[in-house]
Tab-separated table of C-alpha atoms in Angstrom:
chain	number	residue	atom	x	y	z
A	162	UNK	CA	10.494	16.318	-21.982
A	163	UNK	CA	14.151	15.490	-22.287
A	164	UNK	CA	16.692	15.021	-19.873
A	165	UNK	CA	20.172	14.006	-20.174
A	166	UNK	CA	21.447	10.647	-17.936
A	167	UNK	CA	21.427	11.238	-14.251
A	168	UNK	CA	23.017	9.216	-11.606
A	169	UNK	CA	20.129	7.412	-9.506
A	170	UNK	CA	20.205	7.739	-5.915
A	171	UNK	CA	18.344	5.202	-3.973
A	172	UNK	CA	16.993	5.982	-0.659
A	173	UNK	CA	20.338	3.310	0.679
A	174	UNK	CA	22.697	5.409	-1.120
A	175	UNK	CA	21.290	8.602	0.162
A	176	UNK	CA	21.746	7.235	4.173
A	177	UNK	CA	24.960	6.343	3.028
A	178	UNK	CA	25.683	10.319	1.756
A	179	UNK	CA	23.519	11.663	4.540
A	180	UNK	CA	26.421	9.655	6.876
A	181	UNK	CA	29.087	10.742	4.753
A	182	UNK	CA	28.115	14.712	5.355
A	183	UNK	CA	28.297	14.133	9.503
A	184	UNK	CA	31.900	13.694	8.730
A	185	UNK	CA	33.178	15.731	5.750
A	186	UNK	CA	31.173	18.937	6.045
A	187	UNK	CA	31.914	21.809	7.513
A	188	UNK	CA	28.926	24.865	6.949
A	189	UNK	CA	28.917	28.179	6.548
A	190	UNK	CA	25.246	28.262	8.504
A	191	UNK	CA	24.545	28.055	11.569
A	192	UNK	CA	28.125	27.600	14.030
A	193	UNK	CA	27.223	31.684	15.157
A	194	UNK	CA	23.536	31.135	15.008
A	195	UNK	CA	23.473	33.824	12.219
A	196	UNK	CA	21.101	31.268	10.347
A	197	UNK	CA	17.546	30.779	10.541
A	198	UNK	CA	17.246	27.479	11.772
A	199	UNK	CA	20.745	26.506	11.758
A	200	UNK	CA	23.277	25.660	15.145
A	201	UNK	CA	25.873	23.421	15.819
A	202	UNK	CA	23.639	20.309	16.815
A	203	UNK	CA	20.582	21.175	15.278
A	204	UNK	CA	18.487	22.135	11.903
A	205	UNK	CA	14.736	23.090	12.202
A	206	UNK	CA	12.303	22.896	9.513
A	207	UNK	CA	8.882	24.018	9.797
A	208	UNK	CA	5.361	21.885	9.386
A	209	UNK	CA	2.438	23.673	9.272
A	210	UNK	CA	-0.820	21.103	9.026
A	211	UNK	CA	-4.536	20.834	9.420
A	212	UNK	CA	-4.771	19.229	13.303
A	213	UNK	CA	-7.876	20.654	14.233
A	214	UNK	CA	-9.954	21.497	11.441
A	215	UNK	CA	-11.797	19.921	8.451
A	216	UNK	CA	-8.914	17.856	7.305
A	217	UNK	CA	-7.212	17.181	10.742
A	218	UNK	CA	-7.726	13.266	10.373
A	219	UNK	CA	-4.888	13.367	7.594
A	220	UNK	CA	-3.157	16.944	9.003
A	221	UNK	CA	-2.423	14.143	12.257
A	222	UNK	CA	-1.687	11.712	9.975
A	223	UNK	CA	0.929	13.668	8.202
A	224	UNK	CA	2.655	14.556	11.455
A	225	UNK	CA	3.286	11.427	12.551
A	226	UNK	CA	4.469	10.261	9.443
A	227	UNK	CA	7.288	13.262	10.034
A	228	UNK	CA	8.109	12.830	13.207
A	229	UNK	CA	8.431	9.068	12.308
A	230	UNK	CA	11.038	9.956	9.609
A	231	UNK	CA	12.812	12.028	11.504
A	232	UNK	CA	13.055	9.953	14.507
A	233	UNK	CA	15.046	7.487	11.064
A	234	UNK	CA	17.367	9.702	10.268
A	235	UNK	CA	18.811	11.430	13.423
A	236	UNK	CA	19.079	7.536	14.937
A	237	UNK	CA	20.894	7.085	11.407
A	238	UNK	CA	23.268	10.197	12.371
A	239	UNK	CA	21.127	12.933	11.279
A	240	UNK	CA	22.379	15.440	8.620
A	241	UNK	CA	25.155	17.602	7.746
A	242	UNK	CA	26.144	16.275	11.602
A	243	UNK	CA	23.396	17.620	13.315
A	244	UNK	CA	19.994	16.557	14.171
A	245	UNK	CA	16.352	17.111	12.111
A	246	UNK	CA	14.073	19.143	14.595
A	247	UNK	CA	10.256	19.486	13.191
A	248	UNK	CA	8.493	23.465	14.364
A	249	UNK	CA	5.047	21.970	13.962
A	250	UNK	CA	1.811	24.491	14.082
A	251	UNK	CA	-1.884	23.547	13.154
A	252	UNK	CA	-3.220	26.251	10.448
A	253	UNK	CA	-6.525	24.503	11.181
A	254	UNK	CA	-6.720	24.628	7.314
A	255	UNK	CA	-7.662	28.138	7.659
A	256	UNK	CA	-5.863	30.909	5.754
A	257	UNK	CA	-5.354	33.247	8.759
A	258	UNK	CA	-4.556	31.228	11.208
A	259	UNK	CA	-2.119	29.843	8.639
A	260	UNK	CA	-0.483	33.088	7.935
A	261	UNK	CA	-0.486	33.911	11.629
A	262	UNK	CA	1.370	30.464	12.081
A	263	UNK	CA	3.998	31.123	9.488
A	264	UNK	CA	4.969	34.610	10.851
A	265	UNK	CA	5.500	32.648	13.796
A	266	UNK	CA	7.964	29.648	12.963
A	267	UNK	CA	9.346	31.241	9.721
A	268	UNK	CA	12.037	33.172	11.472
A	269	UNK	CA	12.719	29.913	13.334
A	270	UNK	CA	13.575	27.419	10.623
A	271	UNK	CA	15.682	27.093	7.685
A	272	UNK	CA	13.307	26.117	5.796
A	273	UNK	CA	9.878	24.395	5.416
A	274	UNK	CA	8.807	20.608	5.009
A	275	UNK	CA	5.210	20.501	4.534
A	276	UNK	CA	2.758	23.188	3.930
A	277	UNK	CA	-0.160	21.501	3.993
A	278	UNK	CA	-3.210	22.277	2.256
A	279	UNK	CA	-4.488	24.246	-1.082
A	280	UNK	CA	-6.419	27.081	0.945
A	281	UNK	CA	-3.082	27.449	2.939
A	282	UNK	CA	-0.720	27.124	0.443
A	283	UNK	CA	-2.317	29.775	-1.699
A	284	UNK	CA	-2.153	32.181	1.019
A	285	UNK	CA	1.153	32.001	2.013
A	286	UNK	CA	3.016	31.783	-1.234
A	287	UNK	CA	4.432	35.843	-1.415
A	288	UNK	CA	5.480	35.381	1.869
A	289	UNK	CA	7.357	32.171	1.133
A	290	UNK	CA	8.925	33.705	-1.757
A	291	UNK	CA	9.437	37.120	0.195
A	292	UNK	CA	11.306	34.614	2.994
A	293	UNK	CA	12.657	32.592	0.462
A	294	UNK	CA	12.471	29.525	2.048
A	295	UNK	CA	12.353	25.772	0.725
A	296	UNK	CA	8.626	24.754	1.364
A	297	UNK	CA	7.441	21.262	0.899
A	298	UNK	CA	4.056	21.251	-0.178
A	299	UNK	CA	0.792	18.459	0.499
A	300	UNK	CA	-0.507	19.414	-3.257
A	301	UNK	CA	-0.121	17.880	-6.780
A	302	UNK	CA	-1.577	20.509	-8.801
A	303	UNK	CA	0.697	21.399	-11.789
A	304	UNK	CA	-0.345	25.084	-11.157
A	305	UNK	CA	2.359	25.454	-8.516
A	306	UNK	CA	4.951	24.767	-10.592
A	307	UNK	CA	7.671	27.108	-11.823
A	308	UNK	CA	8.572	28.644	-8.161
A	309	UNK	CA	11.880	27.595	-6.857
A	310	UNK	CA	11.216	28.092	-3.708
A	311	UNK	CA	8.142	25.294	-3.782
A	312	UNK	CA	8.402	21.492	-3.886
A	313	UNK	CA	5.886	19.651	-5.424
A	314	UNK	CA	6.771	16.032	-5.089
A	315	UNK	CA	5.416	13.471	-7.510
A	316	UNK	CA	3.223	13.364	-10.561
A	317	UNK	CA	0.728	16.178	-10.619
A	318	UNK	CA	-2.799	15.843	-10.717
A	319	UNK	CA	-3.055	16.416	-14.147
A	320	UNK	CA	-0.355	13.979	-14.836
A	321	UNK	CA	-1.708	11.392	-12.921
A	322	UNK	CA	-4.932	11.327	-14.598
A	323	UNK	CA	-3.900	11.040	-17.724
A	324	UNK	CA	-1.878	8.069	-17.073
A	325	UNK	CA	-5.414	6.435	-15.414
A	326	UNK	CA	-7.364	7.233	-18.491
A	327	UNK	CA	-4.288	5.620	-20.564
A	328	UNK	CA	-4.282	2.529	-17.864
A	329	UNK	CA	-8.294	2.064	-18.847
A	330	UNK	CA	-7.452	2.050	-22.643
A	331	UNK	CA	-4.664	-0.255	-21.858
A	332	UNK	CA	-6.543	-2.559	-20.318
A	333	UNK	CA	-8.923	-2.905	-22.173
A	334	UNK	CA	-11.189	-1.262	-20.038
A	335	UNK	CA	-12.515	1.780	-22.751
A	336	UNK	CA	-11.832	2.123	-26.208
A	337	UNK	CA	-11.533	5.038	-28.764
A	338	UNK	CA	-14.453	6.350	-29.524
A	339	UNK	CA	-16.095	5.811	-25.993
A	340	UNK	CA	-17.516	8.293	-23.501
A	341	UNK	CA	-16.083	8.866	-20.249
A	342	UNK	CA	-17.390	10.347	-17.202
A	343	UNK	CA	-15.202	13.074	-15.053
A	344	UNK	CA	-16.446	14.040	-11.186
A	345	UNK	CA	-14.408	16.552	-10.263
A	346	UNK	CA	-14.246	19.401	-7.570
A	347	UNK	CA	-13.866	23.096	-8.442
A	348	UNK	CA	-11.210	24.591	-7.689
A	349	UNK	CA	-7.247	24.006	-8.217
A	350	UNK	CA	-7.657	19.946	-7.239
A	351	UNK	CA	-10.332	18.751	-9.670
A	352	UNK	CA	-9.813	21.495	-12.005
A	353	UNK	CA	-6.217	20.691	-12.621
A	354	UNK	CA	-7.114	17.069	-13.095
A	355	UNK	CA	-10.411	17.871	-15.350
A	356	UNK	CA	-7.528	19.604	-17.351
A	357	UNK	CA	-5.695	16.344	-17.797
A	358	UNK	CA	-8.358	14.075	-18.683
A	359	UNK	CA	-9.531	16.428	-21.109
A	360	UNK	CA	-5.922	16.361	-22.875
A	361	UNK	CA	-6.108	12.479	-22.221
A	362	UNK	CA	-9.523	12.463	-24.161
A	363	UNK	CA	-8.525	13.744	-26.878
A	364	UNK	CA	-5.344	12.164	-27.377
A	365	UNK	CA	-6.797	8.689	-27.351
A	366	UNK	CA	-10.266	9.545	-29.144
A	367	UNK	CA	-12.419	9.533	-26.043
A	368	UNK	CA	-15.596	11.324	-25.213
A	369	UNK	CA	-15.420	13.245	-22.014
A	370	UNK	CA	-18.318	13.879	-20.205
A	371	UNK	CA	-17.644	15.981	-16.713
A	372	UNK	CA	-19.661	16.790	-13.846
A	373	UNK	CA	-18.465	19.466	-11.585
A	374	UNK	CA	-19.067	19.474	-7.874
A	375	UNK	CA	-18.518	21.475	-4.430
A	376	UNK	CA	-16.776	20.332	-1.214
A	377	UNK	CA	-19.952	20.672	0.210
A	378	UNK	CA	-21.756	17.911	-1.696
A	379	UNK	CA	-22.179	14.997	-0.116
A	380	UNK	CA	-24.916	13.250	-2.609
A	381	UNK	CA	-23.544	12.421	-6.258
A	382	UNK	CA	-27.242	11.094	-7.742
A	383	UNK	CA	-28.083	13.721	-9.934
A	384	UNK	CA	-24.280	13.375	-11.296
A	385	UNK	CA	-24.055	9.728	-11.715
A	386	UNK	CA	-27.445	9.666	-13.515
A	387	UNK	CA	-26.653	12.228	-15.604
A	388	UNK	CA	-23.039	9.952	-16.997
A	389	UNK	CA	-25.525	7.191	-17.060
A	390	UNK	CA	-27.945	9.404	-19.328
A	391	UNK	CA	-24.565	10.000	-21.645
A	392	UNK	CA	-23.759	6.093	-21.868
A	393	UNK	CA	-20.430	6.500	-20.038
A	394	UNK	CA	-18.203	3.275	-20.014
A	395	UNK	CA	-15.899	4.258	-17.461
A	396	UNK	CA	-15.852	7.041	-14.630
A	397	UNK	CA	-12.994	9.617	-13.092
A	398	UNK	CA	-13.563	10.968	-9.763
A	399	UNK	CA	-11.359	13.653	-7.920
A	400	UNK	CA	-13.184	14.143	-5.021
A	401	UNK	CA	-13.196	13.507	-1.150
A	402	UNK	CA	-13.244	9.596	-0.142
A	403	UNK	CA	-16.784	10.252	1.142
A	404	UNK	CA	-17.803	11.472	-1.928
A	405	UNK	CA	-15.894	8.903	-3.834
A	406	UNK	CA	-17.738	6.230	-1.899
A	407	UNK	CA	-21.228	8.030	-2.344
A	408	UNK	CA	-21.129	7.717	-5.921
A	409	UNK	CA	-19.839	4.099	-6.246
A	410	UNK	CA	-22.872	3.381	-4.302
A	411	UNK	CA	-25.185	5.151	-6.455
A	412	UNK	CA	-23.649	3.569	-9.504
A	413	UNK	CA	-24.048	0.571	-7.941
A	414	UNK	CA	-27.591	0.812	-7.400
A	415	UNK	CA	-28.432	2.638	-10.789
A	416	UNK	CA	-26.949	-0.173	-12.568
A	417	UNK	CA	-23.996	1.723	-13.967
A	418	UNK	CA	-21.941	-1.013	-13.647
A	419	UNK	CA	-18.626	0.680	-14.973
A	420	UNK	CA	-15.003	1.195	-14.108
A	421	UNK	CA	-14.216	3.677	-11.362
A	422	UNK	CA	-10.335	5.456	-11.675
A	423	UNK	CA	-10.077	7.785	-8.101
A	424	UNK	CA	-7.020	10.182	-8.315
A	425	UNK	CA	-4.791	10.376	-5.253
A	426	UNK	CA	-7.138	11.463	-2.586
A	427	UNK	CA	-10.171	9.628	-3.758
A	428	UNK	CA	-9.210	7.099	-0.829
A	429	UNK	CA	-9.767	6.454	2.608
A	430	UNK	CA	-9.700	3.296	4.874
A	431	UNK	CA	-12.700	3.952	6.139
A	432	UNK	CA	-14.230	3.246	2.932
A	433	UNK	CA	-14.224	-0.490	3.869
A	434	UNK	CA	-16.290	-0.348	6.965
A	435	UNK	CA	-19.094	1.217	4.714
A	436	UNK	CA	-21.312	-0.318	2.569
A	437	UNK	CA	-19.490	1.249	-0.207
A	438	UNK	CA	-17.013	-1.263	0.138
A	439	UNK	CA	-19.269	-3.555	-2.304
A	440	UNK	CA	-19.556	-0.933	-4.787
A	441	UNK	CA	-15.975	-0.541	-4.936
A	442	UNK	CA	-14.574	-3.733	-4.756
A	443	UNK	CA	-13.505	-4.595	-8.596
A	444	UNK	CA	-14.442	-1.432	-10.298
A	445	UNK	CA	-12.283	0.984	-8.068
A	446	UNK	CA	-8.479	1.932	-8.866
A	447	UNK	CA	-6.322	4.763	-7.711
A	448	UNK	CA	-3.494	6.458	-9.659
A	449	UNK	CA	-1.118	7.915	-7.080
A	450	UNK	CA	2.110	9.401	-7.301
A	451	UNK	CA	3.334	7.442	-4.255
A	452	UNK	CA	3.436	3.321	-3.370
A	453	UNK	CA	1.157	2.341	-1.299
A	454	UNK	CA	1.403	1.130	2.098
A	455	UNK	CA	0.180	-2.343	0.817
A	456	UNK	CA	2.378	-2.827	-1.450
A	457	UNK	CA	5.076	-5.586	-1.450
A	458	UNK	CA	8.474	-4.335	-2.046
A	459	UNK	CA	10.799	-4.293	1.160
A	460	UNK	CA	10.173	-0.683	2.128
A	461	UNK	CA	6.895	-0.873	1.695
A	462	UNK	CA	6.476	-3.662	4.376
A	463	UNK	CA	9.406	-2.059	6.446
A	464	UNK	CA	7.216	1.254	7.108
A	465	UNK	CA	4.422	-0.372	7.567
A	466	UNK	CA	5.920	-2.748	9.947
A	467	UNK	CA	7.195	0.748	12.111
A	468	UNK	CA	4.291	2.089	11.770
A	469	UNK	CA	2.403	-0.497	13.615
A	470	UNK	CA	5.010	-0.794	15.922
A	471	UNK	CA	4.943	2.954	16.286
A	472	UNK	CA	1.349	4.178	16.677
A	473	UNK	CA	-0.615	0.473	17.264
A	474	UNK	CA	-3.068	-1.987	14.731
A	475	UNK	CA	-4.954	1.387	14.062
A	476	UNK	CA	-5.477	1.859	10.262
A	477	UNK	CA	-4.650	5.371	8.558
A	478	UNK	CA	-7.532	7.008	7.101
A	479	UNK	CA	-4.839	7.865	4.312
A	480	UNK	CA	-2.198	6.040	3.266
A	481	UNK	CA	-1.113	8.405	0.683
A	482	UNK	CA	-0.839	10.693	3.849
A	483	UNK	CA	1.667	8.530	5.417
A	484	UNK	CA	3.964	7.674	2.298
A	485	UNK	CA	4.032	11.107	1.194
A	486	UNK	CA	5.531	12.716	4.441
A	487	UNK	CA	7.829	10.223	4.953
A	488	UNK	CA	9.392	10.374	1.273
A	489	UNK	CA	9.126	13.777	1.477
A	490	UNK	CA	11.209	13.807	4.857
A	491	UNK	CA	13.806	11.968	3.078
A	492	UNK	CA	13.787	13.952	-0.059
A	493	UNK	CA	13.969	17.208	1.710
A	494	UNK	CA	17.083	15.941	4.114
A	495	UNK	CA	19.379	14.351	0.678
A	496	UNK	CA	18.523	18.182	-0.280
A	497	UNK	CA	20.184	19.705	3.044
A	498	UNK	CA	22.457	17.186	2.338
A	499	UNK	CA	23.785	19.122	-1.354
A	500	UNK	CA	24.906	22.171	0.915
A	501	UNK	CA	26.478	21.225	4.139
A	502	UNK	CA	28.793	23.835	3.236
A	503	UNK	CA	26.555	26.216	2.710
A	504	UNK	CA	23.171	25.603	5.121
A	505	UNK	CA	21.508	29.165	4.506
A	506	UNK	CA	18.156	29.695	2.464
A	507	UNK	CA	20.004	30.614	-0.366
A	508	UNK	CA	21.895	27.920	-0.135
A	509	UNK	CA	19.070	25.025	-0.066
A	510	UNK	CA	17.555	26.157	-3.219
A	511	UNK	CA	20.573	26.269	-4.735
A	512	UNK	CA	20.724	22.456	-3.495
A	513	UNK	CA	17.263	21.562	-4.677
A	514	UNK	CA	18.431	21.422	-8.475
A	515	UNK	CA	21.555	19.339	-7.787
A	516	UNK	CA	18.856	16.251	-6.917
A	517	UNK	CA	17.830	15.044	-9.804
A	518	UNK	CA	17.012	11.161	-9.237
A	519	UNK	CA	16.337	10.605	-5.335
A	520	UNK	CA	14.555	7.371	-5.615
A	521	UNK	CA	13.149	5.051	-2.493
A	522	UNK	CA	12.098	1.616	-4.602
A	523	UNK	CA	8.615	0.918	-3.899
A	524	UNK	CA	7.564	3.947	-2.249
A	525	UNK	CA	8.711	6.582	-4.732
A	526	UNK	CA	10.045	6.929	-8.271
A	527	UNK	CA	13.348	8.681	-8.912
A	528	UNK	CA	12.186	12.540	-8.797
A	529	UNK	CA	13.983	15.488	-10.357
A	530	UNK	CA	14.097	18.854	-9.063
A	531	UNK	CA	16.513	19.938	-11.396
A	532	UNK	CA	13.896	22.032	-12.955
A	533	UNK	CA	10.831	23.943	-11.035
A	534	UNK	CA	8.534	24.445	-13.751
A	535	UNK	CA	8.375	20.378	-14.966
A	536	UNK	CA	7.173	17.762	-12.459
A	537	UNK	CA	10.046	15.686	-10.739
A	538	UNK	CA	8.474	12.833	-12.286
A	539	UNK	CA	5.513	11.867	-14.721
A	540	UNK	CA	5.313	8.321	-13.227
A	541	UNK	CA	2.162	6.871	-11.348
A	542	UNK	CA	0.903	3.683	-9.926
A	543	UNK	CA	-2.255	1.931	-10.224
A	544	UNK	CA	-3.328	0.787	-6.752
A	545	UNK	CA	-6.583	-1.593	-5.841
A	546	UNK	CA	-8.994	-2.513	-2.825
A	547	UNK	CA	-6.644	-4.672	-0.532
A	548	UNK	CA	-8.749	-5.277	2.847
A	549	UNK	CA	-5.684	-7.014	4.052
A	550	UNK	CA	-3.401	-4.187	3.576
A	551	UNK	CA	-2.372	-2.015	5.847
A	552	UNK	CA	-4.838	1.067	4.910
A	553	UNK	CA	-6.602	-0.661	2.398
A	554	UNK	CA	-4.565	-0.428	-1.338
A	555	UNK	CA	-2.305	-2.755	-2.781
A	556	UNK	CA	-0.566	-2.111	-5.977
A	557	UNK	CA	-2.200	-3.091	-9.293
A	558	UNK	CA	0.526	-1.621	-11.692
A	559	UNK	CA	3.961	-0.670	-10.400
A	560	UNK	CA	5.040	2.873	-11.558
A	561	UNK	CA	4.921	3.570	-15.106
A	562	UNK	CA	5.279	6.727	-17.335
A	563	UNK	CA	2.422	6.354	-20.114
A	564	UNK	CA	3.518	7.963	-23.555
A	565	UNK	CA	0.425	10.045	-23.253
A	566	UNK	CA	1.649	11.659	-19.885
A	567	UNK	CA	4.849	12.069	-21.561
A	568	UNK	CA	3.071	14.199	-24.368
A	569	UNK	CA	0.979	16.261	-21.906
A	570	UNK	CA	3.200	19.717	-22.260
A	571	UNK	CA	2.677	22.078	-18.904
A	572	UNK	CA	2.911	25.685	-18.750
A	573	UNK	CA	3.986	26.316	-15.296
A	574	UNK	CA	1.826	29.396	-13.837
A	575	UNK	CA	4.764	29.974	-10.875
């Protein structure tokens, strides 16, 4: 994929512009209260998250991470001169309740932050484009791509795996003609990833043996014997962290004594209070789109830092959870940003494609929204077991591209 030279803007630069609008803009939305969302002091965006059902430990996670943001920027002057005020309703990461939410805030808000969740997401998306809102999504899968209206921020899951398999081959870690184990969970998460480590397979001469499992599963055996049966050198998992951790123990005990690459939510803290820890420790890495909150670059320590100071020595179950809603706060304001002139629905997508290199060094690579259907950006880290860090990760590889992920060609289904 080609793109001509953009100008980067760096998450100091876009405070600077985000200042800059307080003074210079004037709006069409919002001085009549004719706009969703929109007044003279204030702009509301909607959250919609998991706090009370099967993913409420991260749903919580994720609003905090939010309201921390946005606690940044209106003590920073806010945007477009007014203040960032978060409508936040649990879906309990069930469908209904999630539509029931929406109907609620949607005529409240100009637009949405996070949607959280596949389930949800899939439900609501002909209402979102019936509202046409702005909706920030918790979701990598490449499938939701191609819909203006939906923000997918980061490499996809696709994306992300094939840069992992190219990180093993690398390294050193597989060679061509090796087989490679894939764990993956049906449905749009694994499936989209199975779909990249198949193109990554073939690309680099690799065998790829997968093993599909439910939600439900909670005991990988009969999977990580089988990849031992096929003389696997290496093993992908997209899967919970529970599960993650279940068959790194396994694998530990069989004697499959291979590396383990997790994709982005293959990860939780808790992980090192268990006696997966051991397993882990040395054979695990993570590709994610994101920096972790271990990692050693000034804003990585800064939010860290604030979030201790914020919400105590507690460790998040996810970092992932945290970085992501916080760059996504900050992405979604620069957007609001683009069209202080103009802060209507219509106006914010129109805004989305004018961003085209928002960058916060450390945390996240310079995205481009110029163009729905592509990813905003095909770059991913490698992160490893840190018990010192904050949840658990430091960085193993800084971001990085590989020319296999730049290959990988995706037909947007949006």
């Amino acid at each position: 994929m080609s793109r001509s030279p953009r100008t980067r803007v760096t998450a100091g630069a876009a405070a600077f512009a985000l200042a800059l609008s307080m003074t210079s803009c004037s709006t069409r939305g919002g001085g009549d209260g004719a706009v969703a969302g929109v007044d003279k002091g204030t702009v509301k965006l909607g959250v919609l998250v998991d706090l009370s059902g099967p993913l409420a430990g991260s749903g919580k996670t994720v609003n905090q991470a939010h309201q921390m943001a946005v606690e940044e920027i209106n003590k920073a002057g806010g945007v477009c001169g007014r203040k960032v005020e978060l409508v936040v309703r649990d879906n309990g990461y069930d469908p209904q309740k999630a539509v029931t939410a929406y109907d609620e805030v949607e005529p409240q808000v100009l637009g949405f932050l996070n949607i959280y969740g596949s389930a949800v997401i899939t439900a609501l998306r002909d209402k979102i484009g019936q509202s046409g809102v702005l909706s920030g999504l918790t979701s990598f899968s490449s499938e939701l791509l191609g819909d203006e209206h939906l923000i997918v921020m980061g490499s996809t899951y696709d994306i992300q795996m094939i840069n992992g398999v190219d990180w093993l081959v690398r390294n050193g870690k597989i060679k061509k003609g090796d087989k490679v184990g894939h764990i993956y969970l049906q449905g749009d998460f694994g499936g989209n990833s199975y779909k990249g480590s198949r193109f990554a397979a073939q690309r680099l001469g690799l065998t790829l043996v997968g093993q599909q499992i439910k939600p439900s599963d909670s005991d990988l055996t009969s999977q990580v014997n089988a990849l031992k049966a096929a003389g696997v050198k290496a093993v992908l998992i997209d899967a919970t962290s529970k599960q993650t951790a279940s068959a790194a123990s396994v694998m530990k005990a069989s004697g499959l004594d291979v590396p383990i690459m997790g994709n982005v939510s293959s990860w939780g803290t808790s992980i090192l209070s268990t006696s997966a820890k051991s397993a882990m420790t040395d054979r695990y890495q993570r590709m994610s789109p994101m920096g972790s909150l271990g990692g050693t670059a000034e804003a990585n320590r800064r939010l860290a830092a604030a979030w201790k100071a914020k919400y105590g020595t507690t460790r998040p179950e996810s970092d992932y959870a945290v970085v992501h809603a916080y760059t996504l706060t900050h992405l979604y304001t620069k957007i609001i940003s683009e069209t202080c002139d103009d802060l209507t629905r219509p106006g914010l997508l129109k805004a989305r494609g004018k961003v085209t290199d928002f960058e916060m060094p450390g945390l996240l690579p310079p995205q481009d929204l110029s163009d729905p259907a592509q990813p905003t950006t095909r770059q991913s880290q490698v992160q490893q077991i840190d018990p010192d860090a904050l949840a658990g990760l430091g960085v193993k590889e800084d971001f990085r591209a590989s020319e296999t992920a730049n290959a990988y060609k995706i037909d947007a289904a949006g």
